[in-house]
């Protein structure tokens, strides 16, 4: 896998900035459904999936929450924001709301959009629904006309770095001392996919999500990391080829 980027100074004729996501955007896949996050509808159900798993908040700038009421209050304050635009994720297999993700750093004029604030409960982690949720967000972004889909995470969060690479996002480096979060320094690892890579990534996701790629016990036959490897232009050197799920 090449670790060198090809610098692109190509003209972008007739560039039209895409629209931002809004509260009418609902994303539905084979295994999941993403709905704009609403406190009255989702907060209690999501808190139930998070309770007892405080570690899922380790790399987020907020949480854990000590009560359902406290989490409800946070969701109520968050749901009105247009950036980040949060979504509640319903796992089609369990029928439960088990995680959230958001669009943020939404920059239509640049054609760039980021996925972040990803918080999957243990029930959603390592599931087809969880993978498809991010795929649905990528699909919306590129189909709407965005040129760049970003993923950023705490550089210490190796699980997030593995997830980004597995999903076909290329490593772009680490921003040192990018923030102070919960009283400590945060270096931020950057990943992204661009529109030229999307057709091949979409094909890889389609092959992985196909029911024929899973045995009777739901175990994958071919890994998504293997399917996306040829699309990525740079791998994360910290992973040493560890993203094979």
mmCIF file of C-alpha atoms in Angstrom:
data_model
loop_
_atom_site.group_PDB
_atom_site.id
_atom_site.type_symbol
_atom_site.label_atom_id
_atom_site.label_comp_id
_atom_site.label_asym_id
_atom_site.label_seq_id
_atom_site.Cartn_x
_atom_site.Cartn_y
_atom_site.Cartn_z
ATOM 1 C CA UNK A 1 0.000 0.000 0.000
ATOM 2 C CA UNK A 2 1.432 3.343 -1.006
ATOM 3 C CA UNK A 3 2.073 5.809 1.768
ATOM 4 C CA UNK A 4 2.470 8.729 -0.638
ATOM 5 C CA UNK A 5 -0.292 11.057 -1.697
ATOM 6 C CA UNK A 6 -0.530 12.289 -5.235
ATOM 7 C CA UNK A 7 -0.961 16.039 -5.057
ATOM 8 C CA UNK A 8 -4.088 17.055 -6.905
ATOM 9 C CA UNK A 9 -4.380 20.499 -8.476
ATOM 10 C CA UNK A 10 -7.072 19.516 -10.950
ATOM 11 C CA UNK A 11 -9.700 22.077 -11.923
ATOM 12 C CA UNK A 12 -13.135 21.602 -10.363
ATOM 13 C CA UNK A 13 -15.425 22.997 -13.069
ATOM 14 C CA UNK A 14 -18.977 24.038 -12.290
ATOM 15 C CA UNK A 15 -18.520 23.302 -8.580
ATOM 16 C CA UNK A 16 -21.817 23.554 -6.730
ATOM 17 C CA UNK A 17 -21.672 23.286 -2.930
ATOM 18 C CA UNK A 18 -23.931 20.488 -1.640
ATOM 19 C CA UNK A 19 -26.626 21.129 0.964
ATOM 20 C CA UNK A 20 -25.991 20.406 4.640
ATOM 21 C CA UNK A 21 -27.828 17.546 6.348
ATOM 22 C CA UNK A 22 -30.928 18.535 8.279
ATOM 23 C CA UNK A 23 -33.525 17.069 10.607
ATOM 24 C CA UNK A 24 -35.435 15.564 7.683
ATOM 25 C CA UNK A 25 -32.496 13.302 6.839
ATOM 26 C CA UNK A 26 -33.305 9.692 7.823
ATOM 27 C CA UNK A 27 -30.936 6.963 6.663
ATOM 28 C CA UNK A 28 -32.173 3.389 6.318
ATOM 29 C CA UNK A 29 -30.153 0.319 5.441
ATOM 30 C CA UNK A 30 -30.588 -3.435 5.514
ATOM 31 C CA UNK A 31 -29.413 -3.751 9.124
ATOM 32 C CA UNK A 32 -29.883 -0.308 10.666
ATOM 33 C CA UNK A 33 -31.804 2.938 10.708
ATOM 34 C CA UNK A 34 -30.436 6.383 11.583
ATOM 35 C CA UNK A 35 -32.852 9.033 12.838
ATOM 36 C CA UNK A 36 -32.076 12.621 13.849
ATOM 37 C CA UNK A 37 -31.481 12.484 17.598
ATOM 38 C CA UNK A 38 -34.456 13.669 19.675
ATOM 39 C CA UNK A 39 -34.381 13.606 23.460
ATOM 40 C CA UNK A 40 -37.997 12.627 24.002
ATOM 41 C CA UNK A 41 -37.776 9.731 21.567
ATOM 42 C CA UNK A 42 -34.253 8.413 22.004
ATOM 43 C CA UNK A 43 -32.499 9.564 25.188
ATOM 44 C CA UNK A 44 -33.908 7.018 27.661
ATOM 45 C CA UNK A 45 -33.450 4.133 25.220
ATOM 46 C CA UNK A 46 -29.869 5.121 24.415
ATOM 47 C CA UNK A 47 -28.963 5.615 28.075
ATOM 48 C CA UNK A 48 -30.195 2.100 28.760
ATOM 49 C CA UNK A 49 -27.735 0.746 26.185
ATOM 50 C CA UNK A 50 -24.841 2.804 27.613
ATOM 51 C CA UNK A 51 -25.435 2.309 31.349
ATOM 52 C CA UNK A 52 -22.782 0.187 33.026
ATOM 53 C CA UNK A 53 -20.325 0.751 30.178
ATOM 54 C CA UNK A 54 -18.594 3.952 31.216
ATOM 55 C CA UNK A 55 -15.549 3.138 29.076
ATOM 56 C CA UNK A 56 -17.448 4.105 25.911
ATOM 57 C CA UNK A 57 -17.099 7.745 26.999
ATOM 58 C CA UNK A 58 -13.322 7.653 27.540
ATOM 59 C CA UNK A 59 -12.363 9.553 24.392
ATOM 60 C CA UNK A 60 -15.393 11.840 24.145
ATOM 61 C CA UNK A 61 -15.300 15.373 25.597
ATOM 62 C CA UNK A 62 -18.438 14.664 27.689
ATOM 63 C CA UNK A 63 -19.847 11.805 29.751
ATOM 64 C CA UNK A 64 -20.222 9.390 31.341
ATOM 65 C CA UNK A 65 -23.624 10.454 32.612
ATOM 66 C CA UNK A 66 -24.700 9.449 36.093
ATOM 67 C CA UNK A 67 -28.418 9.207 35.359
ATOM 68 C CA UNK A 68 -30.935 8.948 32.558
ATOM 69 C CA UNK A 69 -32.154 12.453 33.419
ATOM 70 C CA UNK A 70 -28.634 13.861 33.050
ATOM 71 C CA UNK A 71 -28.190 12.217 29.668
ATOM 72 C CA UNK A 72 -31.661 13.380 28.588
ATOM 73 C CA UNK A 73 -30.658 16.945 29.464
ATOM 74 C CA UNK A 74 -27.491 16.641 27.367
ATOM 75 C CA UNK A 75 -29.421 15.269 24.377
ATOM 76 C CA UNK A 76 -32.014 18.027 24.684
ATOM 77 C CA UNK A 77 -29.254 20.644 24.557
ATOM 78 C CA UNK A 78 -27.580 18.875 21.628
ATOM 79 C CA UNK A 79 -30.545 18.035 19.416
ATOM 80 C CA UNK A 80 -31.109 21.610 18.250
ATOM 81 C CA UNK A 81 -27.593 22.009 16.837
ATOM 82 C CA UNK A 82 -27.081 21.915 13.083
ATOM 83 C CA UNK A 83 -23.357 21.219 13.471
ATOM 84 C CA UNK A 84 -22.844 18.662 14.843
ATOM 85 C CA UNK A 85 -26.015 17.003 13.519
ATOM 86 C CA UNK A 86 -26.573 13.901 15.663
ATOM 87 C CA UNK A 87 -28.306 10.662 14.707
ATOM 88 C CA UNK A 88 -29.611 7.840 16.865
ATOM 89 C CA UNK A 89 -28.793 4.391 15.471
ATOM 90 C CA UNK A 90 -31.329 1.585 15.645
ATOM 91 C CA UNK A 91 -29.959 -1.938 15.296
ATOM 92 C CA UNK A 92 -32.310 -3.827 13.001
ATOM 93 C CA UNK A 93 -31.386 -7.180 14.539
ATOM 94 C CA UNK A 94 -32.250 -6.198 18.107
ATOM 95 C CA UNK A 95 -34.766 -3.464 17.330
ATOM 96 C CA UNK A 96 -33.065 -1.258 19.943
ATOM 97 C CA UNK A 97 -31.398 2.145 19.749
ATOM 98 C CA UNK A 98 -27.805 1.310 20.628
ATOM 99 C CA UNK A 99 -25.592 4.198 19.549
ATOM 100 C CA UNK A 100 -25.139 7.645 18.066
ATOM 101 C CA UNK A 101 -23.000 9.324 15.421
ATOM 102 C CA UNK A 102 -22.984 12.789 13.931
ATOM 103 C CA UNK A 103 -22.054 14.861 10.945
ATOM 104 C CA UNK A 104 -19.833 17.768 11.983
ATOM 105 C CA UNK A 105 -17.387 20.303 10.584
ATOM 106 C CA UNK A 106 -19.908 20.546 7.781
ATOM 107 C CA UNK A 107 -18.324 22.722 5.090
ATOM 108 C CA UNK A 108 -20.432 22.704 1.916
ATOM 109 C CA UNK A 109 -18.290 25.351 0.193
ATOM 110 C CA UNK A 110 -15.264 23.090 0.539
ATOM 111 C CA UNK A 111 -17.300 19.951 -0.127
ATOM 112 C CA UNK A 112 -16.039 18.484 3.146
ATOM 113 C CA UNK A 113 -17.933 16.770 5.958
ATOM 114 C CA UNK A 114 -16.810 14.796 8.997
ATOM 115 C CA UNK A 115 -18.318 11.888 10.903
ATOM 116 C CA UNK A 116 -17.696 12.046 14.628
ATOM 117 C CA UNK A 117 -19.043 11.890 18.181
ATOM 118 C CA UNK A 118 -19.401 8.191 17.399
ATOM 119 C CA UNK A 119 -20.557 6.321 20.483
ATOM 120 C CA UNK A 120 -21.568 2.701 19.985
ATOM 121 C CA UNK A 121 -22.763 0.727 22.979
ATOM 122 C CA UNK A 122 -21.173 -2.717 23.367
ATOM 123 C CA UNK A 123 -24.328 -4.202 21.807
ATOM 124 C CA UNK A 124 -23.695 -2.250 18.577
ATOM 125 C CA UNK A 125 -19.937 -2.693 18.404
ATOM 126 C CA UNK A 126 -18.612 -5.258 15.907
ATOM 127 C CA UNK A 127 -22.028 -5.698 14.271
ATOM 128 C CA UNK A 128 -23.248 -5.389 10.713
ATOM 129 C CA UNK A 129 -25.594 -2.623 11.879
ATOM 130 C CA UNK A 130 -22.741 -0.566 13.294
ATOM 131 C CA UNK A 131 -20.683 -0.855 10.131
ATOM 132 C CA UNK A 132 -23.668 -0.125 7.931
ATOM 133 C CA UNK A 133 -24.511 2.977 9.972
ATOM 134 C CA UNK A 134 -21.244 4.643 8.988
ATOM 135 C CA UNK A 135 -21.644 3.349 5.432
ATOM 136 C CA UNK A 136 -25.074 5.013 5.269
ATOM 137 C CA UNK A 137 -23.541 8.310 6.381
ATOM 138 C CA UNK A 138 -20.790 7.996 3.776
ATOM 139 C CA UNK A 139 -23.368 7.178 1.121
ATOM 140 C CA UNK A 140 -25.446 10.227 1.995
ATOM 141 C CA UNK A 141 -22.394 12.498 1.956
ATOM 142 C CA UNK A 142 -20.995 11.393 -1.392
ATOM 143 C CA UNK A 143 -24.375 10.995 -3.082
ATOM 144 C CA UNK A 144 -25.267 14.535 -1.955
ATOM 145 C CA UNK A 145 -22.131 15.905 -3.594
ATOM 146 C CA UNK A 146 -19.497 16.141 -0.877
ATOM 147 C CA UNK A 147 -15.926 15.587 -2.091
ATOM 148 C CA UNK A 148 -14.311 14.626 1.205
ATOM 149 C CA UNK A 149 -15.489 12.499 4.145
ATOM 150 C CA UNK A 150 -13.370 12.905 7.282
ATOM 151 C CA UNK A 151 -12.829 10.892 10.461
ATOM 152 C CA UNK A 152 -10.784 12.267 13.354
ATOM 153 C CA UNK A 153 -10.089 10.702 16.722
ATOM 154 C CA UNK A 154 -7.890 10.882 19.782
ATOM 155 C CA UNK A 155 -4.557 9.456 18.668
ATOM 156 C CA UNK A 156 -4.605 7.189 21.746
ATOM 157 C CA UNK A 157 -7.904 5.641 20.634
ATOM 158 C CA UNK A 158 -6.559 2.665 18.725
ATOM 159 C CA UNK A 159 -10.033 1.153 18.388
ATOM 160 C CA UNK A 160 -11.202 4.223 16.491
ATOM 161 C CA UNK A 161 -8.061 4.268 14.347
ATOM 162 C CA UNK A 162 -8.584 0.603 13.449
ATOM 163 C CA UNK A 163 -12.240 1.297 12.642
ATOM 164 C CA UNK A 164 -11.400 4.205 10.342
ATOM 165 C CA UNK A 165 -8.878 2.156 8.378
ATOM 166 C CA UNK A 166 -11.184 -0.863 8.200
ATOM 167 C CA UNK A 167 -13.882 1.375 6.726
ATOM 168 C CA UNK A 168 -11.528 2.371 3.920
ATOM 169 C CA UNK A 169 -10.509 5.802 5.149
ATOM 170 C CA UNK A 170 -6.895 6.710 4.436
ATOM 171 C CA UNK A 171 -4.516 7.849 7.164
ATOM 172 C CA UNK A 172 -3.490 11.498 6.818
ATOM 173 C CA UNK A 173 -1.383 12.063 9.911
ATOM 174 C CA UNK A 174 -1.526 13.244 13.520
ATOM 175 C CA UNK A 175 -2.124 16.823 14.640
ATOM 176 C CA UNK A 176 -0.050 17.272 17.799
ATOM 177 C CA UNK A 177 -1.546 19.044 20.818
ATOM 178 C CA UNK A 178 -4.751 19.625 18.905
ATOM 179 C CA UNK A 179 -6.923 20.038 22.004
ATOM 180 C CA UNK A 180 -7.255 19.692 25.752
ATOM 181 C CA UNK A 181 -9.966 17.153 26.620
ATOM 182 C CA UNK A 182 -11.012 16.242 30.155
ATOM 183 C CA UNK A 183 -7.894 17.875 31.538
ATOM 184 C CA UNK A 184 -5.311 16.155 29.332
ATOM 185 C CA UNK A 185 -3.634 16.750 26.010
ATOM 186 C CA UNK A 186 -5.191 15.279 22.900
ATOM 187 C CA UNK A 187 -3.248 14.576 19.742
ATOM 188 C CA UNK A 188 -5.673 13.982 16.884
ATOM 189 C CA UNK A 189 -5.319 11.332 14.173
ATOM 190 C CA UNK A 190 -6.864 12.224 10.801
ATOM 191 C CA UNK A 191 -8.409 9.911 8.205
ATOM 192 C CA UNK A 192 -10.457 10.639 5.089
ATOM 193 C CA UNK A 193 -11.960 9.255 1.912
ATOM 194 C CA UNK A 194 -12.541 11.350 -1.208
ATOM 195 C CA UNK A 195 -15.116 11.164 -3.945
ATOM 196 C CA UNK A 196 -12.753 9.513 -6.443
ATOM 197 C CA UNK A 197 -12.417 6.570 -4.055
ATOM 198 C CA UNK A 198 -16.113 6.276 -3.309
ATOM 199 C CA UNK A 199 -17.191 3.979 -6.202
ATOM 200 C CA UNK A 200 -14.636 1.349 -5.174
ATOM 201 C CA UNK A 201 -15.439 1.763 -1.475
ATOM 202 C CA UNK A 202 -19.147 1.462 -2.183
ATOM 203 C CA UNK A 203 -18.510 -1.797 -4.033
ATOM 204 C CA UNK A 204 -16.433 -3.086 -1.092
ATOM 205 C CA UNK A 205 -19.174 -2.263 1.404
ATOM 206 C CA UNK A 206 -21.785 -3.848 -0.817
ATOM 207 C CA UNK A 207 -19.795 -7.078 -0.972
ATOM 208 C CA UNK A 208 -19.186 -7.124 2.791
ATOM 209 C CA UNK A 209 -22.781 -6.316 3.768
ATOM 210 C CA UNK A 210 -24.252 -8.896 1.384
ATOM 211 C CA UNK A 211 -25.918 -11.666 3.427
ATOM 212 C CA UNK A 212 -23.927 -14.200 1.425
ATOM 213 C CA UNK A 213 -20.759 -12.892 3.120
ATOM 214 C CA UNK A 214 -21.911 -14.313 6.461
ATOM 215 C CA UNK A 215 -22.270 -17.900 7.575
ATOM 216 C CA UNK A 216 -25.184 -19.376 9.490
ATOM 217 C CA UNK A 217 -23.758 -18.025 12.767
ATOM 218 C CA UNK A 218 -23.404 -14.518 11.346
ATOM 219 C CA UNK A 219 -19.629 -14.744 11.088
ATOM 220 C CA UNK A 220 -18.065 -12.884 8.177
ATOM 221 C CA UNK A 221 -16.443 -14.828 5.361
ATOM 222 C CA UNK A 222 -14.382 -11.994 3.867
ATOM 223 C CA UNK A 223 -13.251 -9.081 6.032
ATOM 224 C CA UNK A 224 -14.082 -5.485 5.201
ATOM 225 C CA UNK A 225 -10.473 -4.451 5.823
ATOM 226 C CA UNK A 226 -9.351 -6.823 3.075
ATOM 227 C CA UNK A 227 -11.990 -5.445 0.718
ATOM 228 C CA UNK A 228 -11.024 -1.810 1.329
ATOM 229 C CA UNK A 229 -7.249 -2.313 1.385
ATOM 230 C CA UNK A 230 -6.747 -1.681 -2.317
ATOM 231 C CA UNK A 231 -8.710 1.575 -2.133
ATOM 232 C CA UNK A 232 -6.840 3.197 0.734
ATOM 233 C CA UNK A 233 -3.941 5.393 -0.390
ATOM 234 C CA UNK A 234 -2.186 5.326 3.002
ATOM 235 C CA UNK A 235 -2.379 3.008 6.001
ATOM 236 C CA UNK A 236 -1.989 4.024 9.624
ATOM 237 C CA UNK A 237 1.571 3.094 10.654
ATOM 238 C CA UNK A 238 0.468 2.674 14.277
ATOM 239 C CA UNK A 239 -1.740 -0.268 13.353
ATOM 240 C CA UNK A 240 0.842 -2.482 11.673
ATOM 241 C CA UNK A 241 -1.842 -4.162 9.569
ATOM 242 C CA UNK A 242 -4.022 -4.927 12.589
ATOM 243 C CA UNK A 243 -7.392 -3.952 11.084
ATOM 244 C CA UNK A 244 -8.734 -7.225 9.702
ATOM 245 C CA UNK A 245 -12.288 -7.485 11.118
#
